Amino acid sequence: MNASGFLRVLAVDDEPPALDELAYHLRADPRVARLHTASDATEALRLLRDADVDVVFLDIRMPGLDGMELARVLRRFARPPAIVFVTAYDDGAVDAFDLGATDYVRKPVRADRLAESLRRVIGSRVVPSHPAALARAEEDPTIPIELAGTTRMLPRSAVRWVEAQGDYARLHTAEGSHLVRVSLATLAERWADAGFVRVHRSYLVQLKLIAELRLVNSGYVVVIDSTELPVSRRHTRELKDKLVRAAKQDWSR
């Protein structure tokens, strides 16, 4: 943020009406001190050579270098700006989560929704300034979910287990469940280092939350939050090994 405590913002969209609408709402917010606009990634990078910004509101589908590719470039900056994706589509939500986006706003944009995004940007730029807080943020990334027409960012640590539903996945938390447009196989690959293990072609679970591995008539089940989830034969041996290794690590501490 700049010295006055307000945000320097760059809005990028290749569609003039969408860019005008986004710029109108951003200029109307008192927390925005300076607003730059660009119609594509090339113009955005040219602007960023001469101007420091705190946050980039970024369309995803653009000709040439698209929003996701531009965000990857911005992440390599010495002082990368916060990224808020603004798009008419929801199929980029998981990639946005992987890129560490602060927010994911669906078009058509609303003033109250952009105000919420600016609040999150300010929180993300100020609160995690301590190195320990930054480390925790990197260790516990968020994933965009839809709640009553609004995209919210759910911490990965809140996910207890995941259920496949076609090309989608349902994330189960202590408070409820959320459907996201990403396959279980993709989450299994991306979340393996965070302790999530595949126990069945339809289920991915957080290993440390398994309360029991129980043998029943039809095979094994795991118990998480009093819920029984089936374990397929092909995953049983690997799961047992991982549970034993985890238990040994706990005992050795």
Coordinates of C-alpha atoms in Angstrom, one line a residue:
M1 CA 0.0 0.0 0.0
N2 CA 1.1 3.5 -0.5
A3 CA 1.9 6.0 2.2
S4 CA -1.6 7.3 2.6
G5 CA -2.9 3.8 3.3
F6 CA -4.9 3.5 0.1
L7 CA -4.4 1.0 -2.7
R8 CA -2.7 1.4 -6.0
V9 CA -4.7 -0.7 -8.5
L10 CA -4.2 -2.1 -12.0
A11 CA -7.3 -3.4 -13.8
V12 CA -6.8 -5.6 -16.9
D13 CA -9.5 -6.7 -19.3
D14 CA -9.5 -7.0 -23.1
E15 CA -13.3 -6.1 -23.3
P16 CA -13.8 -2.3 -23.1
P17 CA -17.3 -2.5 -21.5
A18 CA -16.1 -4.9 -18.9
L19 CA -13.0 -2.8 -18.2
D20 CA -15.0 0.4 -18.0
E21 CA -17.4 -1.2 -15.5
L22 CA -14.6 -2.6 -13.4
A23 CA -12.8 0.8 -13.4
Y24 CA -16.0 2.6 -12.5
H25 CA -16.5 0.6 -9.4
L26 CA -12.9 0.7 -8.3
R27 CA -12.6 4.5 -8.7
A28 CA -15.8 4.8 -6.5
D29 CA -14.1 3.0 -3.6
P30 CA -12.3 5.4 -1.2
R31 CA -9.6 2.9 -0.6
V32 CA -8.4 3.2 -4.2
A33 CA -5.9 6.0 -4.4
R34 CA -4.7 5.4 -8.0
L35 CA -6.1 3.3 -10.8
H36 CA -4.3 2.1 -13.9
T37 CA -6.1 0.2 -16.7
A38 CA -4.8 -2.1 -19.4
S39 CA -6.5 -3.9 -22.3
D40 CA -4.1 -6.8 -22.4
A41 CA -1.1 -8.4 -20.7
T42 CA 1.5 -6.6 -22.8
E43 CA 0.1 -3.2 -21.9
A44 CA -0.2 -4.3 -18.2
L45 CA 3.5 -5.3 -18.1
R46 CA 4.5 -2.0 -19.8
L47 CA 2.6 -0.1 -17.1
L48 CA 4.2 -2.1 -14.3
R49 CA 7.7 -1.1 -15.5
D50 CA 6.9 2.4 -14.5
A51 CA 4.3 2.1 -11.7
D52 CA 4.2 0.2 -8.5
V53 CA 0.8 -1.4 -7.7
D54 CA -0.6 -3.2 -4.7
V55 CA -3.2 -5.3 -6.5
V56 CA -4.1 -6.4 -10.1
F57 CA -7.7 -7.1 -10.9
L58 CA -7.2 -9.5 -13.8
D59 CA -9.5 -11.0 -16.5
I60 CA -8.5 -14.6 -17.3
R61 CA -9.5 -15.2 -20.9
M62 CA -7.6 -12.7 -23.0
P63 CA -5.9 -12.9 -26.4
G64 CA -2.1 -13.4 -26.4
L65 CA -0.8 -13.9 -22.8
D66 CA -3.9 -14.8 -20.8
G67 CA -4.7 -13.8 -17.2
M68 CA -3.3 -17.0 -15.7
E69 CA 0.0 -16.7 -17.6
L70 CA 0.3 -13.0 -16.6
A71 CA -0.3 -13.9 -13.0
R72 CA 2.6 -16.4 -13.2
V73 CA 4.8 -13.6 -14.5
L74 CA 3.7 -11.3 -11.7
R75 CA 4.5 -13.9 -9.0
R76 CA 8.2 -13.7 -10.1
F77 CA 8.3 -10.0 -9.3
A78 CA 10.6 -9.0 -6.3
R79 CA 7.5 -7.5 -4.7
P80 CA 4.5 -9.2 -6.4
P81 CA 1.2 -7.5 -6.3
A82 CA -1.9 -9.2 -4.9
I83 CA -4.0 -10.9 -7.7
V84 CA -7.8 -10.8 -7.9
F85 CA -9.2 -12.7 -10.9
V86 CA -12.4 -11.2 -12.4
T87 CA -14.0 -13.6 -14.9
A88 CA -17.3 -14.8 -16.3
Y89 CA -16.2 -18.4 -15.9
D90 CA -15.6 -20.7 -12.9
D91 CA -13.3 -23.2 -14.6
G92 CA -10.2 -21.3 -13.6
A93 CA -10.9 -21.3 -9.8
V94 CA -8.5 -24.1 -8.9
D95 CA -5.7 -22.7 -11.0
A96 CA -6.3 -19.4 -9.3
F97 CA -6.0 -21.1 -6.0
D98 CA -2.7 -22.7 -7.0
L99 CA -1.4 -19.3 -8.0
G100 CA -2.2 -17.8 -4.6
A101 CA -4.9 -15.4 -5.8
T102 CA -6.4 -13.3 -3.1
D103 CA -9.9 -13.5 -4.5
Y104 CA -11.9 -14.8 -7.5
V105 CA -14.8 -12.5 -8.6
R106 CA -17.4 -13.6 -11.0
K107 CA -18.8 -11.2 -13.7
P108 CA -20.9 -9.2 -13.8
V109 CA -19.1 -7.4 -11.0
R110 CA -20.9 -5.7 -8.2
A111 CA -19.7 -2.8 -6.1
D112 CA -20.2 -4.7 -2.8
R113 CA -18.3 -7.7 -4.1
L114 CA -15.4 -5.6 -5.2
A115 CA -15.4 -3.9 -1.9
E116 CA -15.1 -7.3 -0.2
S117 CA -12.1 -8.1 -2.5
L118 CA -10.4 -4.8 -1.6
R119 CA -10.9 -5.6 2.1
R120 CA -9.2 -9.0 1.5
V121 CA -6.4 -7.4 -0.4
I122 CA -5.7 -5.0 2.5
G123 CA -5.8 -7.9 5.0
S124 CA -3.5 -10.0 2.9
R125 CA -1.0 -7.2 2.4
V126 CA -0.9 -6.1 6.1
V127 CA -1.7 -9.0 8.3
P128 CA 0.8 -11.6 6.9
S129 CA 3.8 -9.2 7.0
H130 CA 5.5 -11.2 9.7
P131 CA 7.7 -14.0 8.2
A132 CA 6.0 -16.7 10.4
A133 CA 2.6 -15.5 9.2
L134 CA 3.8 -15.6 5.6
A135 CA 5.1 -19.1 6.0
R136 CA 1.7 -20.2 7.4
A137 CA -0.1 -18.7 4.5
E138 CA 2.1 -20.6 2.0
E139 CA 1.6 -23.8 3.9
D140 CA -2.2 -23.4 4.0
P141 CA -3.4 -22.1 0.6
T142 CA -7.0 -21.4 -0.1
I143 CA -9.4 -22.7 -2.8
P144 CA -12.3 -20.7 -4.2
I145 CA -15.8 -22.0 -3.5
E146 CA -19.2 -20.7 -4.3
L147 CA -21.5 -19.7 -1.5
A148 CA -24.9 -18.2 -2.4
G149 CA -23.6 -16.7 -5.6
T150 CA -20.4 -15.4 -4.0
T151 CA -16.9 -16.8 -4.4
R152 CA -15.2 -17.4 -1.0
M153 CA -11.7 -18.6 -0.3
L154 CA -11.7 -21.9 1.8
P155 CA -8.4 -22.8 3.6
R156 CA -7.2 -26.2 2.5
S157 CA -6.7 -27.1 6.2
A158 CA -10.5 -27.0 6.6
V159 CA -11.0 -29.9 4.2
R160 CA -11.5 -33.2 6.0
W161 CA -12.1 -35.4 3.0
V162 CA -13.0 -35.1 -0.7
E163 CA -15.6 -37.0 -2.7
A164 CA -15.6 -37.4 -6.5
Q165 CA -18.7 -36.3 -8.3
G166 CA -18.0 -36.7 -12.0
D167 CA -15.7 -34.0 -13.2
Y168 CA -16.3 -32.1 -9.9
A169 CA -15.2 -32.8 -6.4
R170 CA -17.1 -32.2 -3.1
L171 CA -14.9 -30.8 -0.3
H172 CA -16.2 -31.9 3.1
T173 CA -15.4 -29.7 6.1
A174 CA -16.5 -29.7 9.7
E175 CA -19.3 -27.2 8.8
G176 CA -20.6 -28.7 5.6
S177 CA -19.5 -29.4 2.0
H178 CA -18.7 -27.5 -1.1
L179 CA -18.7 -28.5 -4.8
V180 CA -15.7 -27.3 -6.9
R181 CA -15.0 -27.7 -10.6
V182 CA -11.9 -29.9 -10.4
S183 CA -11.4 -33.7 -10.6
L184 CA -10.5 -35.8 -7.6
A185 CA -7.4 -37.0 -9.5
T186 CA -6.1 -33.4 -9.8
L187 CA -6.6 -32.7 -6.1
A188 CA -4.9 -36.0 -5.2
E189 CA -1.9 -35.0 -7.2
R190 CA -1.8 -31.4 -5.9
W191 CA -2.5 -32.1 -2.3
A192 CA -0.3 -35.2 -1.8
D193 CA 2.4 -33.2 -0.1
A194 CA -0.2 -31.8 2.3
G195 CA -1.1 -35.3 3.7
F196 CA -4.1 -36.1 1.5
V197 CA -4.2 -39.8 0.4
R198 CA -6.4 -41.6 -2.1
V199 CA -8.3 -44.5 -0.4
H200 CA -10.7 -45.2 -3.2
R201 CA -11.4 -44.0 -6.7
S202 CA -14.1 -41.8 -5.3
Y203 CA -12.4 -40.6 -2.0
L204 CA -9.4 -38.6 -0.9
V205 CA -8.8 -38.1 2.8
Q206 CA -6.6 -36.2 5.2
L207 CA -4.4 -39.0 6.6
K208 CA -3.9 -37.4 10.1
L209 CA -7.7 -37.2 10.5
I210 CA -8.3 -41.0 10.1
A211 CA -9.7 -42.2 13.4
E212 CA -10.0 -45.8 12.5
L213 CA -9.2 -48.3 9.7
R214 CA -11.8 -51.0 10.2
L215 CA -12.4 -54.4 8.5
V216 CA -16.1 -54.9 7.6
N217 CA -17.8 -57.7 5.6
S218 CA -17.2 -55.9 2.2
G219 CA -13.6 -54.8 3.0
Y220 CA -11.9 -52.0 4.8
V221 CA -13.4 -48.6 5.7
V222 CA -11.8 -45.5 7.3
V223 CA -13.6 -43.4 9.8
I224 CA -13.3 -39.6 9.7
D225 CA -15.7 -37.5 11.9
S226 CA -17.8 -40.6 12.5
T227 CA -18.3 -41.0 8.8
E228 CA -17.3 -44.4 7.2
L229 CA -15.6 -44.2 3.8
P230 CA -14.7 -47.3 1.7
V231 CA -11.1 -48.3 1.1
S232 CA -10.6 -50.1 -2.2
R233 CA -8.4 -53.2 -2.3
R234 CA -5.8 -51.5 -4.5
H235 CA -5.3 -48.7 -1.9
T236 CA -5.5 -50.8 1.3
R237 CA -1.8 -51.9 1.4
E238 CA -0.5 -48.4 0.7
L239 CA -2.9 -46.8 3.2
K240 CA -1.8 -49.2 6.0
D241 CA 1.9 -48.5 5.3
K242 CA 1.2 -44.7 5.5
L243 CA -0.7 -45.1 8.7
V244 CA 2.1 -47.1 10.3
R245 CA 4.8 -44.6 9.2
A246 CA 2.7 -41.7 10.5
A247 CA 2.3 -43.5 13.9
K248 CA 6.0 -44.2 14.1
Q249 CA 6.8 -40.5 13.4
D250 CA 4.4 -39.4 16.1
W251 CA 6.0 -41.8 18.6
S252 CA 9.6 -40.7 17.7
R253 CA 8.8 -37.0 18.5

